[in-house]
mmCIF file of C-alpha atoms and ligand atoms in Angstrom:
data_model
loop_
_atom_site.group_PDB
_atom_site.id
_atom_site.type_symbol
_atom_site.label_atom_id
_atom_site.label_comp_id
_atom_site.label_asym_id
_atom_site.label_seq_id
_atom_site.Cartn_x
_atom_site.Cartn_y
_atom_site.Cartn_z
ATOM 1 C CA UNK N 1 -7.154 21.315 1.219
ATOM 2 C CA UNK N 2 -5.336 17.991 0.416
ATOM 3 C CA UNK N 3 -7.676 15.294 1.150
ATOM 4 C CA UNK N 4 -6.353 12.078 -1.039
ATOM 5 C CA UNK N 5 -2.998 10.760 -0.082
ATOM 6 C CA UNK N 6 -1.122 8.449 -2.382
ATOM 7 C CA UNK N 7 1.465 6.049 -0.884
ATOM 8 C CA UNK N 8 3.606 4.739 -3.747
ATOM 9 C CA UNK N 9 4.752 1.213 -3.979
ATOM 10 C CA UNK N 10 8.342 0.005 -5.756
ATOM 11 C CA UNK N 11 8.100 0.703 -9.072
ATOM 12 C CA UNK N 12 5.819 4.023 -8.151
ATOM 13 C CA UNK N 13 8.223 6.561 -6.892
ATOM 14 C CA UNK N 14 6.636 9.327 -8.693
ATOM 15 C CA UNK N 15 3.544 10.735 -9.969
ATOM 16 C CA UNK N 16 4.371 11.551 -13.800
ATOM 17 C CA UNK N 17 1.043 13.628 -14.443
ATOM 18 C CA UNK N 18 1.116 15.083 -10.783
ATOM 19 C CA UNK N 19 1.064 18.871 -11.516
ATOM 20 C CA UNK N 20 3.616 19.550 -8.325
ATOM 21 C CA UNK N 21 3.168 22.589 -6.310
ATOM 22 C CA UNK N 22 5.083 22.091 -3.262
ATOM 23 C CA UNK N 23 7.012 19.802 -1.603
ATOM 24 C CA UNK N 24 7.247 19.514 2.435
ATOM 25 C CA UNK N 25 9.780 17.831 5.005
ATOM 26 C CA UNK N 26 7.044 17.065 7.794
ATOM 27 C CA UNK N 27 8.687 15.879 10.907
ATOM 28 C CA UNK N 28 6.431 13.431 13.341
ATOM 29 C CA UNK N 29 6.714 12.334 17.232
ATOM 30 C CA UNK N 30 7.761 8.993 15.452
ATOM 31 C CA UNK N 31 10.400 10.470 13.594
ATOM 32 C CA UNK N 32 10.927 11.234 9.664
ATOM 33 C CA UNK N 33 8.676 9.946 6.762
ATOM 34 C CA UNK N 34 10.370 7.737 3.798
ATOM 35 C CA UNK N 35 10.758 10.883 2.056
ATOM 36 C CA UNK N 36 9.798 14.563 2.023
ATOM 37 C CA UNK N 37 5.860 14.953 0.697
ATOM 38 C CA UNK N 38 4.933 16.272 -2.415
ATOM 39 C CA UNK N 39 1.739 18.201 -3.013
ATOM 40 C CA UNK N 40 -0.028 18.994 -6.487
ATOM 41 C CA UNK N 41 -2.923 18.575 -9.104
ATOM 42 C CA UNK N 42 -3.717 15.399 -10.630
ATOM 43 C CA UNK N 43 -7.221 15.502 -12.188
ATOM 44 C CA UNK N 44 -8.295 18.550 -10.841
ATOM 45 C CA UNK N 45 -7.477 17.105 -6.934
ATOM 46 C CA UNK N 46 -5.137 18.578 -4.970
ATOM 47 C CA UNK N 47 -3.117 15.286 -3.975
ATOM 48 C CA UNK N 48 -0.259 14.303 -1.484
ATOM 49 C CA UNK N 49 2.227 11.607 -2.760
ATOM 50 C CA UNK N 50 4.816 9.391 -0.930
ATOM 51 C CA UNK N 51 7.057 7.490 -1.899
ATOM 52 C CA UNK N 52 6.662 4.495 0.709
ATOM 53 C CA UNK N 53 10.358 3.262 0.202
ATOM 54 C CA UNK N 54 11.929 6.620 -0.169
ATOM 55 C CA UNK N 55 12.992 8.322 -3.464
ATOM 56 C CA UNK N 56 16.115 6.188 -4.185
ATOM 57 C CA UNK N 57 14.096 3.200 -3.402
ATOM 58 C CA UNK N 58 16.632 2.658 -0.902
ATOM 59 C CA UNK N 59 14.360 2.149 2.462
ATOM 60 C CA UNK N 60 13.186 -2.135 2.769
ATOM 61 C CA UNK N 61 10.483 -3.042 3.856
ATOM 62 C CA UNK N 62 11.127 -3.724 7.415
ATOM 63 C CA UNK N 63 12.745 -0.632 8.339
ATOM 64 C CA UNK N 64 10.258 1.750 6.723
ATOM 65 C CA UNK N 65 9.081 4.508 9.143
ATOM 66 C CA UNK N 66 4.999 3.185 8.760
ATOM 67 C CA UNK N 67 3.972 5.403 11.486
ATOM 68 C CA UNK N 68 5.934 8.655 10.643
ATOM 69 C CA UNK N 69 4.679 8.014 7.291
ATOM 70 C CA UNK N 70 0.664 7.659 8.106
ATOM 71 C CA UNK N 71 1.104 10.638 10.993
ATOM 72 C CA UNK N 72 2.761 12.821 8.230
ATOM 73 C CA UNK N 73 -0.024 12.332 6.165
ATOM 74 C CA UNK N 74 -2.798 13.093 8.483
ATOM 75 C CA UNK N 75 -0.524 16.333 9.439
ATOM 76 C CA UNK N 76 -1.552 17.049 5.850
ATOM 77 C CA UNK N 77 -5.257 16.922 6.815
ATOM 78 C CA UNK N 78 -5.649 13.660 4.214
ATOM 79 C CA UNK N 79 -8.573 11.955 4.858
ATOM 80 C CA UNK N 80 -8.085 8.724 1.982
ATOM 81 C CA UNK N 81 -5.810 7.479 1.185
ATOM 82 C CA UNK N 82 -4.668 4.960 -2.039
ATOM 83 C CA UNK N 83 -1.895 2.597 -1.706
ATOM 84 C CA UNK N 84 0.399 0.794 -4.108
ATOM 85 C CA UNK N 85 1.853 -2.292 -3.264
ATOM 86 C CA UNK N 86 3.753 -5.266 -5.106
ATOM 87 C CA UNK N 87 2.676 -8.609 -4.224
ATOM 88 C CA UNK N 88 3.369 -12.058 -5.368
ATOM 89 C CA UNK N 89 0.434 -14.333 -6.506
ATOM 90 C CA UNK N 90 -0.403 -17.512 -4.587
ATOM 91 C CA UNK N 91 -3.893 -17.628 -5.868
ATOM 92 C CA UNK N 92 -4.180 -17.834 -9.917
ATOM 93 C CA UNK N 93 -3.667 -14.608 -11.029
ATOM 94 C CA UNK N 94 -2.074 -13.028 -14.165
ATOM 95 C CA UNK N 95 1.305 -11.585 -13.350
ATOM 96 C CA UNK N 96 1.446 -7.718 -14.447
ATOM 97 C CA UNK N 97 -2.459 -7.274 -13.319
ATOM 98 C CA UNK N 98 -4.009 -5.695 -10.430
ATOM 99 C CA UNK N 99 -6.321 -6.377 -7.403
ATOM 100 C CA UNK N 100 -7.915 -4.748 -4.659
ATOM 101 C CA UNK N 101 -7.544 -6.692 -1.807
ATOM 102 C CA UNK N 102 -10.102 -6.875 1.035
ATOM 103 C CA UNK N 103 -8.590 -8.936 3.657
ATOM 104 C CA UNK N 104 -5.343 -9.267 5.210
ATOM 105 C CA UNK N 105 -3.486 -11.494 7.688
ATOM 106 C CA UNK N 106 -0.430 -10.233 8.858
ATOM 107 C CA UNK N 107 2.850 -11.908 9.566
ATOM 108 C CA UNK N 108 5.225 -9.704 10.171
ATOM 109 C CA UNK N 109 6.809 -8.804 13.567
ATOM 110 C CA UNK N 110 8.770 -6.627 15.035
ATOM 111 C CA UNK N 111 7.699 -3.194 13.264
ATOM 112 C CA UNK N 112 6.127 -0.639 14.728
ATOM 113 C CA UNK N 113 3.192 -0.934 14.444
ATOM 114 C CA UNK N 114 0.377 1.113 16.406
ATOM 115 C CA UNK N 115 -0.058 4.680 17.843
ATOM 116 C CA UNK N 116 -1.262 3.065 21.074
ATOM 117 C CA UNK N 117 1.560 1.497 22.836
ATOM 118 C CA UNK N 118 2.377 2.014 26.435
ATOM 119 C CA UNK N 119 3.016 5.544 26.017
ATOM 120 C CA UNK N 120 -0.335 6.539 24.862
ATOM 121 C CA UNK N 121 -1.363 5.599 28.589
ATOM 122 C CA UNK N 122 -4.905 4.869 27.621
ATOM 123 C CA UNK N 123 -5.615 0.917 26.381
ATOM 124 C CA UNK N 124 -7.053 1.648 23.003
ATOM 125 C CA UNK N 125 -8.276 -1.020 20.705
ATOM 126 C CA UNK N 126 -9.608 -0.163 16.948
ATOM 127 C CA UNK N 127 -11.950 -2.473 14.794
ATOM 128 C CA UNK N 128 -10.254 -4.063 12.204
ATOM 129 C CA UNK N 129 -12.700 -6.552 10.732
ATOM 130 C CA UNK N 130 -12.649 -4.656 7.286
ATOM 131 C CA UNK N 131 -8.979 -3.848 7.558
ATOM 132 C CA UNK N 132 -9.909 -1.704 4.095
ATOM 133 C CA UNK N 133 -11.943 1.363 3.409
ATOM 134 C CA UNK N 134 -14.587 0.041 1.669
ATOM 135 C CA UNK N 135 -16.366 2.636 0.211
ATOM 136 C CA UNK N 136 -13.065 3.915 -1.643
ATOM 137 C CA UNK N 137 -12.532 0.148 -2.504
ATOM 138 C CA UNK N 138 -15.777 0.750 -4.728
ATOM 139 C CA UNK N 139 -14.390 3.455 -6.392
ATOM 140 C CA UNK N 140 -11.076 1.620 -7.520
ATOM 141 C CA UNK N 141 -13.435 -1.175 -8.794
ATOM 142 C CA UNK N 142 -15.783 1.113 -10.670
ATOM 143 C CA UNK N 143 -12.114 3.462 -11.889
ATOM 144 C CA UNK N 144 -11.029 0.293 -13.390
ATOM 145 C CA UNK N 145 -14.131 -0.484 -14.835
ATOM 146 C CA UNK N 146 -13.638 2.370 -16.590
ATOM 147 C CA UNK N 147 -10.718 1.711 -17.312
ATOM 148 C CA UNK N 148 -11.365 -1.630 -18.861
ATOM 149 C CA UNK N 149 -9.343 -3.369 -16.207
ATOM 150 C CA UNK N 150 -9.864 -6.907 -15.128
ATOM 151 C CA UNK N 151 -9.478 -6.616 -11.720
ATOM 152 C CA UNK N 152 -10.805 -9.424 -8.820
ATOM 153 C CA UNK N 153 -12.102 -7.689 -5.596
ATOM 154 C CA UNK N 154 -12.332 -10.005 -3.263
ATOM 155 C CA UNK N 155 -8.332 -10.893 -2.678
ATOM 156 C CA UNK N 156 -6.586 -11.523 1.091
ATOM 157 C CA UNK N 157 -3.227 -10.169 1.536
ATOM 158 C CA UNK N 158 -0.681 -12.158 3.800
ATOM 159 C CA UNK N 159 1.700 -9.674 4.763
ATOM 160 C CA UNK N 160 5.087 -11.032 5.452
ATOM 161 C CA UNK N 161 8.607 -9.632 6.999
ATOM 162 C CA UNK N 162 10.982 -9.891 4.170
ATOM 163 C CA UNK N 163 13.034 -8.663 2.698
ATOM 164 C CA UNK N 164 13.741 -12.297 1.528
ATOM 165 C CA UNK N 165 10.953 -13.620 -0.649
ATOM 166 C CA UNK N 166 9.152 -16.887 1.339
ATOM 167 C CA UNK N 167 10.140 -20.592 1.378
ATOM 168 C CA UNK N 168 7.621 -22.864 -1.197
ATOM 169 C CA UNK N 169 6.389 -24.596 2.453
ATOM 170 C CA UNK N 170 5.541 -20.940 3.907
ATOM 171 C CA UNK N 171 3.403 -20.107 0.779
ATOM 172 C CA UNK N 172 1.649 -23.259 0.762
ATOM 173 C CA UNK N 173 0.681 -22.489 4.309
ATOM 174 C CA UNK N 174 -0.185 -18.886 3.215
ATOM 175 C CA UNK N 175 -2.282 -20.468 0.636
ATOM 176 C CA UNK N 176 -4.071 -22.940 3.667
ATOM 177 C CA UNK N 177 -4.427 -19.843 5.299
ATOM 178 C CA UNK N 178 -6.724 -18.027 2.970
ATOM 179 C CA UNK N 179 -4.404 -15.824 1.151
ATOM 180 C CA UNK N 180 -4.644 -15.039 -2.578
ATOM 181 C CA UNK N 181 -1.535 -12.466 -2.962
ATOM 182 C CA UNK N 182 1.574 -11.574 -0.554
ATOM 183 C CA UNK N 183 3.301 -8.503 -0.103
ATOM 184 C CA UNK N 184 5.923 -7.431 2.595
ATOM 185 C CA UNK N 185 4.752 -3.871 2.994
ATOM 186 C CA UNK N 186 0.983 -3.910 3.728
ATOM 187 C CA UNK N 187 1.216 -3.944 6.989
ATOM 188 C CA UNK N 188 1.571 -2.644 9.903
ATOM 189 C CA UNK N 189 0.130 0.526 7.126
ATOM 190 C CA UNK N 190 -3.419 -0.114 6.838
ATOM 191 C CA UNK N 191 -3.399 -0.609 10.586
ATOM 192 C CA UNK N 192 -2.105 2.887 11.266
ATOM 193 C CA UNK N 193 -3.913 4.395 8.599
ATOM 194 C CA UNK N 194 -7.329 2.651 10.808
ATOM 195 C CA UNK N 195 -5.979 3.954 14.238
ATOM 196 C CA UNK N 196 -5.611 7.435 12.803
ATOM 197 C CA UNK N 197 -9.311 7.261 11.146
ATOM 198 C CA UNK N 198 -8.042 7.324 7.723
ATOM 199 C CA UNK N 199 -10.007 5.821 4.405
ATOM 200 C CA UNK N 200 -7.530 3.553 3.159
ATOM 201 C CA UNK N 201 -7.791 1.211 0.676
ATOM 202 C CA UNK N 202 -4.863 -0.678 -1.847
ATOM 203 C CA UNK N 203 -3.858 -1.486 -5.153
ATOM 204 C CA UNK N 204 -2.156 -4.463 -5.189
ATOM 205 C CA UNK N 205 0.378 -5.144 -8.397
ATOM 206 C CA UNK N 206 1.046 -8.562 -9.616
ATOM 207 C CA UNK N 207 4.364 -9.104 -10.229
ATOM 208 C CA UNK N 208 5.434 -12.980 -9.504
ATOM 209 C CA UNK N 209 4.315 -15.826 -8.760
ATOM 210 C CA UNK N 210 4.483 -16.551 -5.440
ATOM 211 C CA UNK N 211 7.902 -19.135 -4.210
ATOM 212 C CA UNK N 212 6.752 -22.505 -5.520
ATOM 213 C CA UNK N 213 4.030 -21.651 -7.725
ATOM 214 C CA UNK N 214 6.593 -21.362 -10.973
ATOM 215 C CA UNK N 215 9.627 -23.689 -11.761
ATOM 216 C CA UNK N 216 12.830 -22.139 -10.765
ATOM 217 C CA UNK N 217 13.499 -19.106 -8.559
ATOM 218 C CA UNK N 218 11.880 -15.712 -8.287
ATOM 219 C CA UNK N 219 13.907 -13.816 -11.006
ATOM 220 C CA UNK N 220 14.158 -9.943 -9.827
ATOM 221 C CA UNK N 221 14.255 -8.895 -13.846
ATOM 222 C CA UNK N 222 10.770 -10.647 -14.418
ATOM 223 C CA UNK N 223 9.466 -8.657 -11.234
ATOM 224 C CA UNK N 224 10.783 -5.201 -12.589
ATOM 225 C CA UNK N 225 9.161 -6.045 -16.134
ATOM 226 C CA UNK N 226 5.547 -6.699 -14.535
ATOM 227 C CA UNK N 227 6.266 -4.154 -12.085
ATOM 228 C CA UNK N 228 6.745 -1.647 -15.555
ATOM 229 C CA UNK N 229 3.274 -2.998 -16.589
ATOM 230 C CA UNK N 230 1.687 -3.434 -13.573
ATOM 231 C CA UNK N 231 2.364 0.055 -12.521
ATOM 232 C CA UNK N 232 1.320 1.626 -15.724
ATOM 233 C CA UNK N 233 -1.937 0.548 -15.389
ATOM 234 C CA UNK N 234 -1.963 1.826 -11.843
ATOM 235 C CA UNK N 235 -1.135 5.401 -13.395
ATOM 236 C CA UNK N 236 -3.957 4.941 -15.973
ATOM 237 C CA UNK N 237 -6.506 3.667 -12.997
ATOM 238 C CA UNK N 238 -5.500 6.467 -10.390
ATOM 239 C CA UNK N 239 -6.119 9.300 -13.329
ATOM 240 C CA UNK N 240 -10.178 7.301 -13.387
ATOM 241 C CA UNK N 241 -10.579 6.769 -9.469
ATOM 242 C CA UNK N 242 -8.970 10.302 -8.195
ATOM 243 C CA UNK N 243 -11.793 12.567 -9.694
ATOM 244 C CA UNK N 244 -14.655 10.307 -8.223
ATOM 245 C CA UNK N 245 -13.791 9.983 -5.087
ATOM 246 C CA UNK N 246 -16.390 11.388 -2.774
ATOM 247 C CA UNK N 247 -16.167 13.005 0.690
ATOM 248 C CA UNK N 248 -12.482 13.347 0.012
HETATM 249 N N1 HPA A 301 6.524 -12.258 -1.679
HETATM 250 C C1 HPA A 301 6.505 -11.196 -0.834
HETATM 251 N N2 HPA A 301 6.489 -9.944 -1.262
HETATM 252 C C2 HPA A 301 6.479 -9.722 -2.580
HETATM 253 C C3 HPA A 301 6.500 -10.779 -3.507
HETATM 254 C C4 HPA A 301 6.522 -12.117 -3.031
HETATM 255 O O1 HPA A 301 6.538 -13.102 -3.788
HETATM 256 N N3 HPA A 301 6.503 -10.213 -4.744
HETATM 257 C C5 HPA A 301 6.480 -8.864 -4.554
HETATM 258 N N4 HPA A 301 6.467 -8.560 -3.253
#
């Protein structure tokens, strides 16, 4: 059985060592996931991987599908599962480097964003003080370890609506807030992935500095060069964490 689901991030559309065996078109209640599934071997694990904005990278961040996506993967009978995400870095942190974040405040409106809406006809409320799984946290922190990857654990993601990057004023009250890194596809995922009883935890991928933290504008060719870097050190960290993960 498939128990570790991998939701790729821009710059992760595919799995280059995944050993593919099938690939499915799962249809949900909530309508179609960013892209069909694919199934294989990475490690000796039978994994599921999704591209989160689609194989073209064509899907933004507002109008992914987040809960045909998580319900597609439980259909799979996933129980963890590792996400990829690009953020911006409000806090001081080295552009092209990774982080697990812990926290999360979310900003974003207007997306779908729970399983328990009026339809579900039963008022359902989930705990969400650890908004991350921590135990699979751990074993990103000990993969990069391994790995020899600097990585800092204790990180709160503001998740905003995009798809236009923030104003400087909006960081700087992102930064008041608590936040160390900002992404615009974090949420409402994590969320779904808690309502459904998935293990969920994130890699987050450096790849700017957040809007008025660096002279001049965000420049999408810097992004796409960390992103390169960033993202090949989340292939080299996923090949570590995906054999130790336990109860998977
Ligand atoms: N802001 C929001 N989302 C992002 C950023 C950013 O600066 N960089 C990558 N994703």
């Amino acid at each position: 059985m498939t128990a570790i689901a991998i939701i790729g991030g821009s710059g992760l559309t595919q799995l280059e060592n995944l050993e593919v065996s099938s690939r499915e078109a799962i249809h949900t209640p909530y309508g179609d996931p960013s892209s069909e599934l694919v199934f294989g071997n990475l490690k000796g694990r039978e994994v599921v991987f999704l591209p989160r904005h689609g194989v073209e990278h064509a899907i933004p961040p507002h109008a992914i599908n987040y809960r045909a996506n998580i319900w597609a993967i439980k259909q799979t009978g996933a129980t963890h599962i590792i996400a990829v995400n690009a953020v911006g870095a409000i806090a001081d942190l080295e552009v092209g480097s990774l982080a697990f974040p812990n926290q999360i405040i979310d900003y974003t409106y207007g997306r779908e964003h729970t399983f328990f809406g009026a339809e579900y006809r039963q008022v359902t409320h989930v705990d969400f003080s650890d908004p991350y799984c921590e135990s699979l946290r751990e074993a990103l922190i000990a993969g990069a370890a391994q790995a020899s990857l600097s990585v800092p654990a204790q990180i709160t993601y503001a998740a905003t609506q995009g798809p236009r990057f923030e104003t400087a004023a909006e960081i700087a009250r992102l930064e008041r807030d608590g936040a160390h890194v900002v992404g615009m596809t974090g949420m409402p995922e994590a969320g779904l992935a808690r309502e459904l009883g998935l293990c969920y935890a994130a890699i987050a991928v450096i790849v700017n500095p957040a809007a008025g933290k660096t002279t001049g504008e965000i420049s999408l060719e810097e992004i796409e060069q960390n992103l390169d870097i960033g993202v090949s050190k989340v292939r080299v960290l996923l090949e570590q964490v995906i054999p130790r993960i336990d109860g998977a």
